[in-house]
Structures are given as C-alpha cells and as structure tokens.
Short mmCIF file of C-alpha atoms in Angstrom, two decimals:
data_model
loop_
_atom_site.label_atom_id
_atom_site.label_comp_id
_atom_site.label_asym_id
_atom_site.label_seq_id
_atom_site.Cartn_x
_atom_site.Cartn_y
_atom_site.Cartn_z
CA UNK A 1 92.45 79.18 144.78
CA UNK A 2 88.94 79.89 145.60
CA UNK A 3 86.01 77.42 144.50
CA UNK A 4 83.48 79.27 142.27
CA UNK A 5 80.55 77.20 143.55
CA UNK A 6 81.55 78.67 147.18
CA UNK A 7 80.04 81.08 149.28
CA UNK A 8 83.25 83.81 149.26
CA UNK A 9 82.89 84.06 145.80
CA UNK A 10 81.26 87.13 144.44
CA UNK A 11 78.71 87.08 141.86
CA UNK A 12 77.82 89.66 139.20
CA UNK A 13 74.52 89.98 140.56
CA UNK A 14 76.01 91.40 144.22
CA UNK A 15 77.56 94.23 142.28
CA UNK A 16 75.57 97.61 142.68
CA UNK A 17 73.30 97.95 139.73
CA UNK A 18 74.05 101.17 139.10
CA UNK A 19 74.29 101.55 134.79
CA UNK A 20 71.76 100.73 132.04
CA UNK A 21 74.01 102.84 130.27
CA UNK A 22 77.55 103.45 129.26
CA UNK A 23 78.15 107.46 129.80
CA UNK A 24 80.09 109.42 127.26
CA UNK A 25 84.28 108.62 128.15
CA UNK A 26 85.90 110.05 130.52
CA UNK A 27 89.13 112.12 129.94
CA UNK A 28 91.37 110.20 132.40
CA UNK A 29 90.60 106.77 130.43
CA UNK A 30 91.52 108.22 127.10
CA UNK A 31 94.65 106.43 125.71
CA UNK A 32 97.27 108.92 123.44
CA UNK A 33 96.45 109.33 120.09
CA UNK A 34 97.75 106.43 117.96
CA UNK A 35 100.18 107.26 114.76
CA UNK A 36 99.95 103.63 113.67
CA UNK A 37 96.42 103.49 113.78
CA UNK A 38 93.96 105.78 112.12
CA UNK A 39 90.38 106.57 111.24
CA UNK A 40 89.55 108.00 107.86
CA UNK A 41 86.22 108.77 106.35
CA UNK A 42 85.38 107.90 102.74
CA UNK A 43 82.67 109.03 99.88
CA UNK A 44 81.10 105.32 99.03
CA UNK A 45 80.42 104.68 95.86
CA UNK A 46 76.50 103.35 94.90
CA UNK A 47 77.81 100.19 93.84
CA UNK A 48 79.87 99.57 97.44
CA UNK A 49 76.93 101.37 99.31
CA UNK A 50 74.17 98.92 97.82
CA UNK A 51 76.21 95.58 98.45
CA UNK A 52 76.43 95.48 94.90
CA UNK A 53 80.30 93.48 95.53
CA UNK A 54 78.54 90.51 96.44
CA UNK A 55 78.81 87.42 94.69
CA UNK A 56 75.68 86.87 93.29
CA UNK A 57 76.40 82.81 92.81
CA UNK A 58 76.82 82.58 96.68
CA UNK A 59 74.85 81.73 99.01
CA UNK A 60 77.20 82.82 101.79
CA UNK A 61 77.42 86.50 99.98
CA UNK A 62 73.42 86.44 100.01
CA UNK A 63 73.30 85.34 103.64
CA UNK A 64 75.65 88.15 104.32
CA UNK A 65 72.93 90.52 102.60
CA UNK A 66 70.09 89.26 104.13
CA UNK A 67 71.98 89.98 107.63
CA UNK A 68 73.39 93.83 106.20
CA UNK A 69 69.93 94.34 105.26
CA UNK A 70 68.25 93.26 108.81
CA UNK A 71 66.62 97.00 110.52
CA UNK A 72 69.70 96.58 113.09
CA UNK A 73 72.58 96.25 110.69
CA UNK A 74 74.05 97.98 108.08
CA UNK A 75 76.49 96.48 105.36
CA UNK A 76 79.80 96.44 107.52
CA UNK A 77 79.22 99.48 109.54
CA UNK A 78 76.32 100.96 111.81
CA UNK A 79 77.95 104.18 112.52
CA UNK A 80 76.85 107.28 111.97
CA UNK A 81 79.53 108.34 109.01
CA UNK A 82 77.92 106.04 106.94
CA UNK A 83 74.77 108.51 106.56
CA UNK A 84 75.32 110.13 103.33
CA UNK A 85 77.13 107.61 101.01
CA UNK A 86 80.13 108.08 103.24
CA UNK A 87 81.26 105.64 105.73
CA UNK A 88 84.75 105.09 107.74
CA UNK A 89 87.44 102.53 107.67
CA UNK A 90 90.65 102.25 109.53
CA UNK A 91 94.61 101.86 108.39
CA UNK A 92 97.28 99.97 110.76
CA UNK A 93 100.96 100.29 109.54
CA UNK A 94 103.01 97.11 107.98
CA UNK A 95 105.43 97.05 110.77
CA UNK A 96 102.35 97.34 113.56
CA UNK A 97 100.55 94.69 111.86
CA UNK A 98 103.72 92.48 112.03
CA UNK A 99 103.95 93.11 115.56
CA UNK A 100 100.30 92.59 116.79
CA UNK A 101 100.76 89.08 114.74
CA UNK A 102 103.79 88.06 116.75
CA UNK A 103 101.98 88.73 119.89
CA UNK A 104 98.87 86.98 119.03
CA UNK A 105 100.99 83.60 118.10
CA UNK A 106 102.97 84.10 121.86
CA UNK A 107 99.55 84.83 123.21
CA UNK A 108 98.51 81.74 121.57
CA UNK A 109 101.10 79.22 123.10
CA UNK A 110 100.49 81.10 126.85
CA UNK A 111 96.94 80.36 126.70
CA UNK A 112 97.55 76.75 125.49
CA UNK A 113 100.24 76.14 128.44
CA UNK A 114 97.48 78.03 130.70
CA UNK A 115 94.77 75.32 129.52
CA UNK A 116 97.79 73.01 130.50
CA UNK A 117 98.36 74.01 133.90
CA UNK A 118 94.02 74.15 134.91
CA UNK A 119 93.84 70.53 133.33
CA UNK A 120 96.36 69.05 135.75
CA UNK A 121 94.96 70.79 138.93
CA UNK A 122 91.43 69.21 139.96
CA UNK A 123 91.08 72.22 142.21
CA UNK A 124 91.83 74.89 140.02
CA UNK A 125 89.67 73.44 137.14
CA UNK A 126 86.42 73.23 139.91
CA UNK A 127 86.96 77.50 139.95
CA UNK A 128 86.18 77.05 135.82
CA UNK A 129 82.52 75.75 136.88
CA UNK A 130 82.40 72.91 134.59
CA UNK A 131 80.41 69.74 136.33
CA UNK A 132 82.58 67.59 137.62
CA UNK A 133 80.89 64.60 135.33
CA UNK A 134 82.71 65.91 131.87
CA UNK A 135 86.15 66.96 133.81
CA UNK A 136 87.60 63.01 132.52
CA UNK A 137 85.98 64.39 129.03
CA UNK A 138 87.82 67.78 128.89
CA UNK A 139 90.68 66.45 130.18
CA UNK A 140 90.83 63.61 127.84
CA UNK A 141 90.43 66.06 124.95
CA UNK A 142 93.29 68.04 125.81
CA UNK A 143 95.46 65.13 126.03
CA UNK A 144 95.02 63.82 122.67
CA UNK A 145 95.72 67.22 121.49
CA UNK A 146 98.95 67.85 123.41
CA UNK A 147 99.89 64.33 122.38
CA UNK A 148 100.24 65.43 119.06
CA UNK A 149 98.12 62.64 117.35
CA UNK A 150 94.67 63.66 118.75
CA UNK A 151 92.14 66.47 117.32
CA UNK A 152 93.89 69.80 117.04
CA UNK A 153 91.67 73.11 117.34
CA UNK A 154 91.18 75.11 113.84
CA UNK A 155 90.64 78.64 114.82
CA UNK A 156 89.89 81.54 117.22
CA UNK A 157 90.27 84.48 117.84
CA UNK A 158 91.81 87.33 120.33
CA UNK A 159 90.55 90.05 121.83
CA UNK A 160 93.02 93.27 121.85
CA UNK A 161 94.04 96.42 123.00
CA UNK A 162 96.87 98.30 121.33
CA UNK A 163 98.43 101.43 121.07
CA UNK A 164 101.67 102.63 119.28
CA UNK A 165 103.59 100.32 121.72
CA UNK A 166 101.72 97.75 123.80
CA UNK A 167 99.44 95.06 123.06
CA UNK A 168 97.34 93.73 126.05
CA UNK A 169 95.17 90.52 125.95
CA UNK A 170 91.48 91.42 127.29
CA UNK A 171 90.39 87.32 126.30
CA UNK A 172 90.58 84.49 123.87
CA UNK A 173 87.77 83.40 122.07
CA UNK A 174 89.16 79.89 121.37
CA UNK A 175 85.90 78.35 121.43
CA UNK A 176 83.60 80.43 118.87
CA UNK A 177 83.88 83.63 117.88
CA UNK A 178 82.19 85.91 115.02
CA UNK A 179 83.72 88.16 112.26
CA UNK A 180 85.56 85.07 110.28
CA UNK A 181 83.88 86.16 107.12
CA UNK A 182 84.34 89.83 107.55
CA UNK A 183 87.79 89.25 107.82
CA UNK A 184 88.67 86.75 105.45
CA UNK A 185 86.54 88.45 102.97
CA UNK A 186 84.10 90.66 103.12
CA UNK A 187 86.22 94.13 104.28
CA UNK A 188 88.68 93.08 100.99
CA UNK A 189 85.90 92.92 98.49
CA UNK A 190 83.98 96.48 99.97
CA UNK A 191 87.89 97.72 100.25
CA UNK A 192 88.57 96.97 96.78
CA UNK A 193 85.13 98.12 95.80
CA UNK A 194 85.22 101.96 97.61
CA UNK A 195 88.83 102.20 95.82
CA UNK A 196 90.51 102.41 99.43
CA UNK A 197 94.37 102.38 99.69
CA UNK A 198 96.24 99.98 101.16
CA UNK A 199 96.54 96.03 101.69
CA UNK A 200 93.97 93.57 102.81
CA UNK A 201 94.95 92.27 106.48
CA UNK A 202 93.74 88.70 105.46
CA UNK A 203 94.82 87.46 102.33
CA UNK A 204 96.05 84.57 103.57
CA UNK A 205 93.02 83.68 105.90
CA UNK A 206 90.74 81.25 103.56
CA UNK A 207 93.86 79.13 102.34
CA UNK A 208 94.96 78.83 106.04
CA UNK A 209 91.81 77.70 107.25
CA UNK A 210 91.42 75.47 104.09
CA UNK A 211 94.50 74.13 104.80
CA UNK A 212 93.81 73.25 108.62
CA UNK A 213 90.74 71.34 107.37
CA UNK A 214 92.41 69.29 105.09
CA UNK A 215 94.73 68.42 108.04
CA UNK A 216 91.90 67.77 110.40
CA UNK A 217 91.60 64.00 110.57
CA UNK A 218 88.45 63.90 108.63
CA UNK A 219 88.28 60.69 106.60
CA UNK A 220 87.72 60.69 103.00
CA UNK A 221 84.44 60.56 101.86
CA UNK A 222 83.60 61.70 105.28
CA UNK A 223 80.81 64.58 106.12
CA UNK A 224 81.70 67.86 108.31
CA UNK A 225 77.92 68.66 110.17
CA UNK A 226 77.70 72.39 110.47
CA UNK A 227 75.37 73.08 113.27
CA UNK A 228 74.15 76.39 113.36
CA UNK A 229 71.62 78.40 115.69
CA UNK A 230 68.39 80.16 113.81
CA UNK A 231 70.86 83.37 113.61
CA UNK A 232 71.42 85.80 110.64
CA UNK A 233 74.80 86.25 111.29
CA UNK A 234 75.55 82.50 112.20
CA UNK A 235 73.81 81.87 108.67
CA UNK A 236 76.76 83.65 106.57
CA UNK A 237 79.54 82.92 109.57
CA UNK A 238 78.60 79.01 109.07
CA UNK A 239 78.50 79.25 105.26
CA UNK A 240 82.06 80.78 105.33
CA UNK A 241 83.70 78.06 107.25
CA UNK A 242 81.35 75.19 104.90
CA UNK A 243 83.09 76.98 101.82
CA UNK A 244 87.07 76.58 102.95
CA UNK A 245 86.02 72.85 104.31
CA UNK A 246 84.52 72.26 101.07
CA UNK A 247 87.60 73.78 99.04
CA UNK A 248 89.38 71.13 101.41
CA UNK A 249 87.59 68.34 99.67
CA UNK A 250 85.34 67.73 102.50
CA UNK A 251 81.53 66.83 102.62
CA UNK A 252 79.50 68.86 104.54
CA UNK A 253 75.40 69.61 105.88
CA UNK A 254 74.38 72.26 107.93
CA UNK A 255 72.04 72.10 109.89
CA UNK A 256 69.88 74.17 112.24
CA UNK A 257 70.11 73.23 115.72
CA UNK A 258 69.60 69.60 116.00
CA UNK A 259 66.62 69.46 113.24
CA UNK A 260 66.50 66.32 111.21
CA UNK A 261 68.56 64.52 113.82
CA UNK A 262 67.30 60.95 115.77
CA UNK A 263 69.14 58.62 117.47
CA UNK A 264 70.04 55.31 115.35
CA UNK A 265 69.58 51.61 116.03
CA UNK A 266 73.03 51.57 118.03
CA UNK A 267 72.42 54.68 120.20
CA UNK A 268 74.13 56.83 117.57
CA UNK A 269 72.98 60.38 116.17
CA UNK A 270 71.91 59.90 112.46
CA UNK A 271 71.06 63.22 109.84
CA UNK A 272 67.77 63.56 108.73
CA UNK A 273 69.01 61.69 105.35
CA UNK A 274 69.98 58.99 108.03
CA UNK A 275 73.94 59.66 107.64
CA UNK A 276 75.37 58.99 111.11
CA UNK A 277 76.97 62.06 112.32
CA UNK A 278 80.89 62.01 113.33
CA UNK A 279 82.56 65.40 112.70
CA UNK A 280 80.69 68.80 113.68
CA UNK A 281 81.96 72.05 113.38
CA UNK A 282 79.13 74.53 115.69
CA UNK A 283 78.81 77.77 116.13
CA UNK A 284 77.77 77.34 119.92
CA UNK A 285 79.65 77.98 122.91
CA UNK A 286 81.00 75.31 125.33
CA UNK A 287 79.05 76.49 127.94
CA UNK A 288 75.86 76.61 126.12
CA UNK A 289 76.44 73.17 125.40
CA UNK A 290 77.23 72.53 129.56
CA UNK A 291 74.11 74.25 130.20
CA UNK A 292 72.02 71.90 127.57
CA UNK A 293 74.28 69.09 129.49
CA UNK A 294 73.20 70.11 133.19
CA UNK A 295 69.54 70.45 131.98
CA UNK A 296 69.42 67.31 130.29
CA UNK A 297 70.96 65.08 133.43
CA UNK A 298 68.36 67.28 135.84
CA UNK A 299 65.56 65.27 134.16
CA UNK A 300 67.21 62.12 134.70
CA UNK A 301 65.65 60.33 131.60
CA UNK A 302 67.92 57.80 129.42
CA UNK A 303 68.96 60.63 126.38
CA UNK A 304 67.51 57.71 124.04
CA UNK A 305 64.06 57.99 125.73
CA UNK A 306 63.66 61.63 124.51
CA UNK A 307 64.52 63.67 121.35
CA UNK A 308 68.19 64.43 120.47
CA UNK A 309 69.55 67.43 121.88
CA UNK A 310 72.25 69.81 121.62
CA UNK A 311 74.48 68.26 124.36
CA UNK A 312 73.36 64.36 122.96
CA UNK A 313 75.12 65.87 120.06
CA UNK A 314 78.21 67.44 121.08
CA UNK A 315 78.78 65.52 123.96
CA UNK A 316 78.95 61.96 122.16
CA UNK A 317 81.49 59.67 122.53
CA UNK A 318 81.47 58.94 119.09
CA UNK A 319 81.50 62.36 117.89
CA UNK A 320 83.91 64.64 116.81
CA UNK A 321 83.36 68.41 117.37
CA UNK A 322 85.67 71.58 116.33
CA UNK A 323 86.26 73.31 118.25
CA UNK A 324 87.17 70.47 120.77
CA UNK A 325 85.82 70.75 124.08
CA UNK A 326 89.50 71.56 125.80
CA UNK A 327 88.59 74.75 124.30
CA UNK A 328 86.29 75.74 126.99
CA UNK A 329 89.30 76.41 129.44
CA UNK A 330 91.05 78.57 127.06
CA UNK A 331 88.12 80.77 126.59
CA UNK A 332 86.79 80.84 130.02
CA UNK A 333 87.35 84.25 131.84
CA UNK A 334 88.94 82.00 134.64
CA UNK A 335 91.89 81.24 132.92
CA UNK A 336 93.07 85.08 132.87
CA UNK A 337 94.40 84.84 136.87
CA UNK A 338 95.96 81.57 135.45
CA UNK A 339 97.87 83.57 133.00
CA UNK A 340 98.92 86.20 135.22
CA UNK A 341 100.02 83.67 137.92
CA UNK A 342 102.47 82.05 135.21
CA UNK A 343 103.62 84.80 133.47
CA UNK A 344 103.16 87.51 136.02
CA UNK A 345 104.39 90.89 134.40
CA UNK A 346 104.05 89.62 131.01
CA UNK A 347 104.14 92.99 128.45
CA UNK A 348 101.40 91.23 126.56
CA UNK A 349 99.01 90.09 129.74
CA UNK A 350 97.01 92.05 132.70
CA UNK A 351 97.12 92.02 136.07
CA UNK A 352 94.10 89.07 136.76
CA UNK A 353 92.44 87.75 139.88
CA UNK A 354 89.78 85.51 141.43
CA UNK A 355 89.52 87.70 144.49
CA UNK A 356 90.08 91.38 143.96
CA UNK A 357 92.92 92.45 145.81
CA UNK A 358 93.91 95.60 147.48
CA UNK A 359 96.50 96.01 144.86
CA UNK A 360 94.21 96.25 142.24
CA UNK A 361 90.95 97.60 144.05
CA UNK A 362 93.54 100.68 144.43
CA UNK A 363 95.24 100.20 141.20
CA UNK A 364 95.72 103.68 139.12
CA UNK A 365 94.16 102.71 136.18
CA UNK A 366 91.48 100.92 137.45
CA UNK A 367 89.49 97.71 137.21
CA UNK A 368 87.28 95.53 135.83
CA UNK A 369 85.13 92.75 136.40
CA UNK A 370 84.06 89.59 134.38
CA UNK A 371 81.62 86.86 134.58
CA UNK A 372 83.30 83.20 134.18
CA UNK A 373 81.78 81.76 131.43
CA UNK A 374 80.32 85.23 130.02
CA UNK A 375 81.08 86.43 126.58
CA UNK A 376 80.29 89.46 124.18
CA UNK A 377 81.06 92.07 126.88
CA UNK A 378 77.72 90.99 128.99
CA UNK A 379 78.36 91.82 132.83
CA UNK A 380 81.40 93.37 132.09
CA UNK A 381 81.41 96.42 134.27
CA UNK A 382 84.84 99.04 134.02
CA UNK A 383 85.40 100.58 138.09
CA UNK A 384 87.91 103.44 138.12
CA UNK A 385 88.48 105.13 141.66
CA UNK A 386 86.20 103.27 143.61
CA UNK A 387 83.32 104.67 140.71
CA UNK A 388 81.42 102.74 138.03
CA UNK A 389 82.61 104.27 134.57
CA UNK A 390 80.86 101.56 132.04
CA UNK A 391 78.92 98.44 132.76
CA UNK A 392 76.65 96.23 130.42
CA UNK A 393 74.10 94.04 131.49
CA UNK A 394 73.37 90.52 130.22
CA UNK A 395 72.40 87.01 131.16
CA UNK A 396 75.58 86.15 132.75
CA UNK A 397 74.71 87.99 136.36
CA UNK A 398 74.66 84.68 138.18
CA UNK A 399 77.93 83.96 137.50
CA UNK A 400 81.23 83.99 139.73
CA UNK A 401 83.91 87.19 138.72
CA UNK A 402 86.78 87.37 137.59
CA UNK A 403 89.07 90.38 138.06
CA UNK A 404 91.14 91.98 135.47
CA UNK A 405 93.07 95.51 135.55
CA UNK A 406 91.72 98.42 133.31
CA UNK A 407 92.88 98.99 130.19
CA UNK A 408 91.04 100.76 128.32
CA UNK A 409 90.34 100.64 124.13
CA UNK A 410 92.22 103.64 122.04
CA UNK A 411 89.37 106.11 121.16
CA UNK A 412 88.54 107.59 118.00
CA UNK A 413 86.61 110.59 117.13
CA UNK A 414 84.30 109.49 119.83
CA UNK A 415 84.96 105.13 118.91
CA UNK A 416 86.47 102.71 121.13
CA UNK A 417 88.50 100.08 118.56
CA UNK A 418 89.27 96.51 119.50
CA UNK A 419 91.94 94.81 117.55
CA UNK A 420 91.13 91.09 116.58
CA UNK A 421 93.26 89.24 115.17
CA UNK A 422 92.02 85.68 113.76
CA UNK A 423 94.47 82.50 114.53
CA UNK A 424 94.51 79.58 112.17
CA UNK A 425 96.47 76.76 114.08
CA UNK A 426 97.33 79.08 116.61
CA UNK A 427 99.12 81.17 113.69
CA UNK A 428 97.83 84.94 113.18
CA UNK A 429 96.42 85.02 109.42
CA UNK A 430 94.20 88.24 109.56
CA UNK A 431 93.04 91.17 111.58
CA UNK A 432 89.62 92.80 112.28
CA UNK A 433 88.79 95.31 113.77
CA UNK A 434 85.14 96.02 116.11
CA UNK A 435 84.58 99.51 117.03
CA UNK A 436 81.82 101.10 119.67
CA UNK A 437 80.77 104.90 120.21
CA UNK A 438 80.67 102.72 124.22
CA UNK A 439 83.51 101.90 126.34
CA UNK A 440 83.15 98.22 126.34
CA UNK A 441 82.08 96.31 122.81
CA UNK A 442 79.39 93.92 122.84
CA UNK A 443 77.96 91.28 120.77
CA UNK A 444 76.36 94.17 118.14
CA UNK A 445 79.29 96.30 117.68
CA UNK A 446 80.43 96.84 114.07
CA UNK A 447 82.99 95.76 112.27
CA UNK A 448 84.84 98.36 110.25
CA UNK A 449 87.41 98.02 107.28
CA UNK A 450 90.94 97.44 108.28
CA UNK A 451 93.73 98.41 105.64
CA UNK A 452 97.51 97.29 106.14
CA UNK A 453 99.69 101.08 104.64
CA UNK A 454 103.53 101.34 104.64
CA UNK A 455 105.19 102.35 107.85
#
C-alpha cells in the first residue's frame, strides 16, 4: 500500500488543469431513465412560496429563513422551475425506498469493518494522512466503540447513486454532513404545505436521533456544547440537532467557534459562564480539526500559554466529542480502496484504488479521482476515455488521490440527483435527495423534496 506522504503518490494539483467548468452531459454518461424515481413540477402556493410553514416560535425555523432568504439560496430549491410560483420535487417508490434503506444499513457495517481493518494496520492508516501523534488517539476511540461500552457515533450520512436496480456507494459522510434538518423536517412541512402526494421519507428521523442522544452516555444534569462555525446553514443544521438533544432531556450551549471559551485552573476548557466543557457535538470536519492540530504543534507553545483553540477543544483528553474522532477513517476518501479490497465485487461498492491501474485507466465507464481528506465534491474530477468530462476545483489540490470507477448520477430533465440517505446508529431513518444542473454536486447544490408513492 502506498504512503500518501511519498513521492509516487499523485496529487490533485499534478492533474492537467483543464476545467473551470462542468460542460453540459454527455450522451454516453447518461444512465436509463428511472421508473422508480421521478421529477414532477408543481404550482406553489403563496403561503409555501413565502416560507410561510415555518414555525414562527423557533428559532431553528427562523435560522432556516434567514439562510432561504440569503441572495444565494432559495427556500429548498435554487433551480430554475421555481421561477413562477412553481418549483419541482421528486417521488421514489415504497419498495425502492425499502431497498436503498437495506443497503445503506449493509453499507453501514462495511464501512465500520473497513475503519476496522485501517486501525489495525500502522501502514495502511499512514496512506489516511493523519499525524502520526493522534494515531494512539484514533485508535483508542475506535476501540471503546467496538468494545461496546465506549462512545458510539450518532449519525451520518451516505452518498448514493441509484437507478431502478443498483445502488453504488460514491462516500460516507460519517463525520459531518449537511441536510439533517431538510430531511427530518423541513421537505415534510413545505410537502404538506404545496398539498404534494405521497409520504414523508423521514418520519421517523427526529425520534431516532432523540433516541440515540438519550443513549449517548451523557450524564444527567450534564451540558451537550454545540460548536458551530459563523455559517448560515450551520446556524439552522446546529439548532436541529440542539432541539432532538434537548427533547432527550439534555442541556445544551452553542457556541460559535471557540468564543467564550478559556482554559480553567486545572488545564481544562471552561464556557464563557465558566461551565467546564465535556460533551461537544461540532459541525467541523476531522480534518479541519487535524489541520488546527498540525498548526497549533508548528508553533510549539504550551496550548495553555495561548488562547483556546479549535483542536485544544476537540482534541482534549477530557472531552467528549460526537462525532468521535474514529470517524475520520470512515469518511476519508482512503478508505474506498479499503472497501473494495475486502469486499471486492460487492453490488453495492466501486471498483477503488490508491494507484490507478490499467484496469481502470481503461475501464469502459470511466474514472474518477478524489482528494483524501476532500469533501463537498472539491477536486473531484470525472475522466472518461482518456478525456476530462467534469472537474471542480477547491482547496483540497494538495492532497494525495484516490481512485474510484465512474458511475455516474441518473439525470433529470437536465439534473444530476444524489440519493442520501441519513443513518441514525448506523440504521437508515430518512432520505434526501441533492440535485445539480452539473455532473458532480458540490457543497451548494439544492436539496429538493423527496416523496415516498406506492409501488
């Protein structure tokens, strides 16, 4: 297995820059046209269209709003079909819903046995980039997880590509992820709102995650610290997951990035109402964190000598953070050769490498390539016959690739649509869906209304 810190290993900067921009799709990466799938366009009434379903008693509803209402947003859907009180929304049959939901809780147990498998192999976790200081820390976390006594991970969610028949695992966003609150609410409440037929693909979604919390290990009378970035859409995402850890009887604070926070007599990290903090819940990536981590260390300077930061935080021995920090092998990009090395030929998996081989430089359907440690589509770039047919850019161009064999998103009157169905204790208990007029989805594409119909 190749080392990602070593010179054989490609980087996303080597690749040609040859894309700003996705080009319309080509005909030979079209997928059939779906029967259990399918786009409709509805006539929205003023009281939908205005956000007028909104709770006006919540503060998560009004966060939502103030995010809908940003220049760059609109309520659940920037597409064009929503010009002219009409907008568009998707159904998925009952017995295709069942099916994507037994394949996310299989996916579920792979990826787990996948984290496994890195976590006992000090070479094959180097590839995953994390410093070699935290390995004890990651592996440690895992352990008391697989133990069955330790901290257990809440929620995340999968990235997929369906048709009539298959279901295909692009990644797992184990770690963080967006569109909780879209899911377990929001596309219900417009649904119900615009009169649309069908079933809400998440009833079950805020008693699950409810549930989980009051499972979690948090001590009564203890306080859950939501840390949040200065983000619109973290604002209402956070506010979401306070409301089903409140409903679990929990005490909670959020808080913006680490303001308020000092260290305490004994080295610990005390609130700005001088509560010591011991369970977080954060909206940030692992591998933000590890980069806060590796800049912090570079200064060498005693963490109690400076401010608290993000990593001082998150990083603490005496702190407890969901999602744990085992997570960050299970959403790494690495851990998709993993996966195709254990289960090679899996219906549910695709063909995934550290080193692109022959096989797949010449494979029919194509390739792509991904950044370890990137996320929302950023350096992704889609290479069919030897040609470049999507790429985005990002901030991830530094970073070692991954290889993974095309397969492209069903399209719809012009929309590629990514199926994502949210786990709750590595249980499915909703579906959303993210669509793109582009090839690949990024961090900005919409989400769209799902609705479960009979077969």
């Amino acid at each position: 297995m190749p080392n990602a810190t070593s010179t054989s290993v490609l980087l996303a900067s080597d690749l040609p820059s040859v894309l700003t921009e996705q080009p319309e799709t080509s005909a030979e990466l079209l997928p059939q046209m779906l029967q259990s799938l399918r786009r409709h366009i509805v006539s929205v009434p003023t009281e939908a269209d205005d956000l007028r379903w909104i709770a006006p008693e919540s503060d998560t509803d009004w966060a939502f709003f103030a995010w809908a209402s940003d220049a760059a947003s609109s309520a659940l859907s920037s597409s064009e079909a929503n010009i002219g009180r009409h907008a568009e929304y998707y159904t998925l049959t009952e017995g295709r819903a069942i099916g994507i939901a037994t394949a996310a809780a299989e996916l579920h147990s792979m990826f787990e046995a996948a984290t496994s498998k890195v976590l006992e192999d000090d070479a094959l976790l180097e590839t995953f980039g994390i410093p070699a200081a935290l390995h004890a820390k990651v592996k440690d976390s895992f352990v008391s997880h697989s133990s069955g006594v330790g901290q257990h991970s809440i929620m995340g969610r999968l990235d997929l590509a369906i048709d009539d028949h298959e279901v295909k695992v692009y990644e797992y966003n184990a770690d963080s992820a967006s569109c909780l609150y879209e899911c377990g609410y929001a596309q219900e409440r417009w649904a119900n709102a615009v009169g649309l037929e069908g079933s809400d693909p998440g009833p079950h979604l805020r008693s699950e995650l409810t549930a989980a919390w009051r499972d979690a290990g948090i001590p009564a009378g203890a306080k859950l610290h939501l840390m949040l970035d200065d983000d619109l859409e973290e604002a209402y995402h956070a506010r979401y997951v306070r409301d089903t850890v409140q409903e679990a009887g929990i005490r909670t604070k959020l808080i913006k990035g680490v303001e308020g926070m000092c260290w305490g007599p004994e080295g610990e990290v005390m609130d700005d109402e001088g509560e010591r903090v011991q369970f977080v819940w954060k909206t940030w990536a692992w591998e933000t964190v590890i980069d806060d981590y590796r800049s912090q260390t570079a200064t060498h300077q005693h963490s109690q000598q400076r401010r608290v930061s993000l990593s001082d935080v998150l990083l603490s021995d005496g702190v407890t953070v969901w999602e744990p920090l085992w997570t960050v092998i299970t959403s790494s990009k690495a851990i998709l050769p993993v996966l195709w090395q254990m289960f090679p030929g899996h219906p549910h998996l695709l063909q995934a490498e550290f080193e692109l081989s022959t096989a797949l430089r010449n494979h029919p359907a194509g390739y792509v390539t991904k950044p370890i440690g990137g996320r929302c589509g950023k350096n992704v770039t889609m290479v069919k016959d030897g040609a470049v047919v999507a790429s985005l850019g990002g901030g991830f161009d530094a970073k070692p690739l991954v290889y993974q064999e095309l397969w492209p998103l069903p399209r719809m009157d012009g929309f590629s649509v990514l199926m994502c169905p949210w786990l709750v204790r590595g249980k499915c208990a909703g579906l959303v869906l993210r669509v793109d007029k582009n090839l690949i989805t990024g961090v900005d594409s919409p989400t769209e209304v799902l609705r479960i119909v009979p077969l």
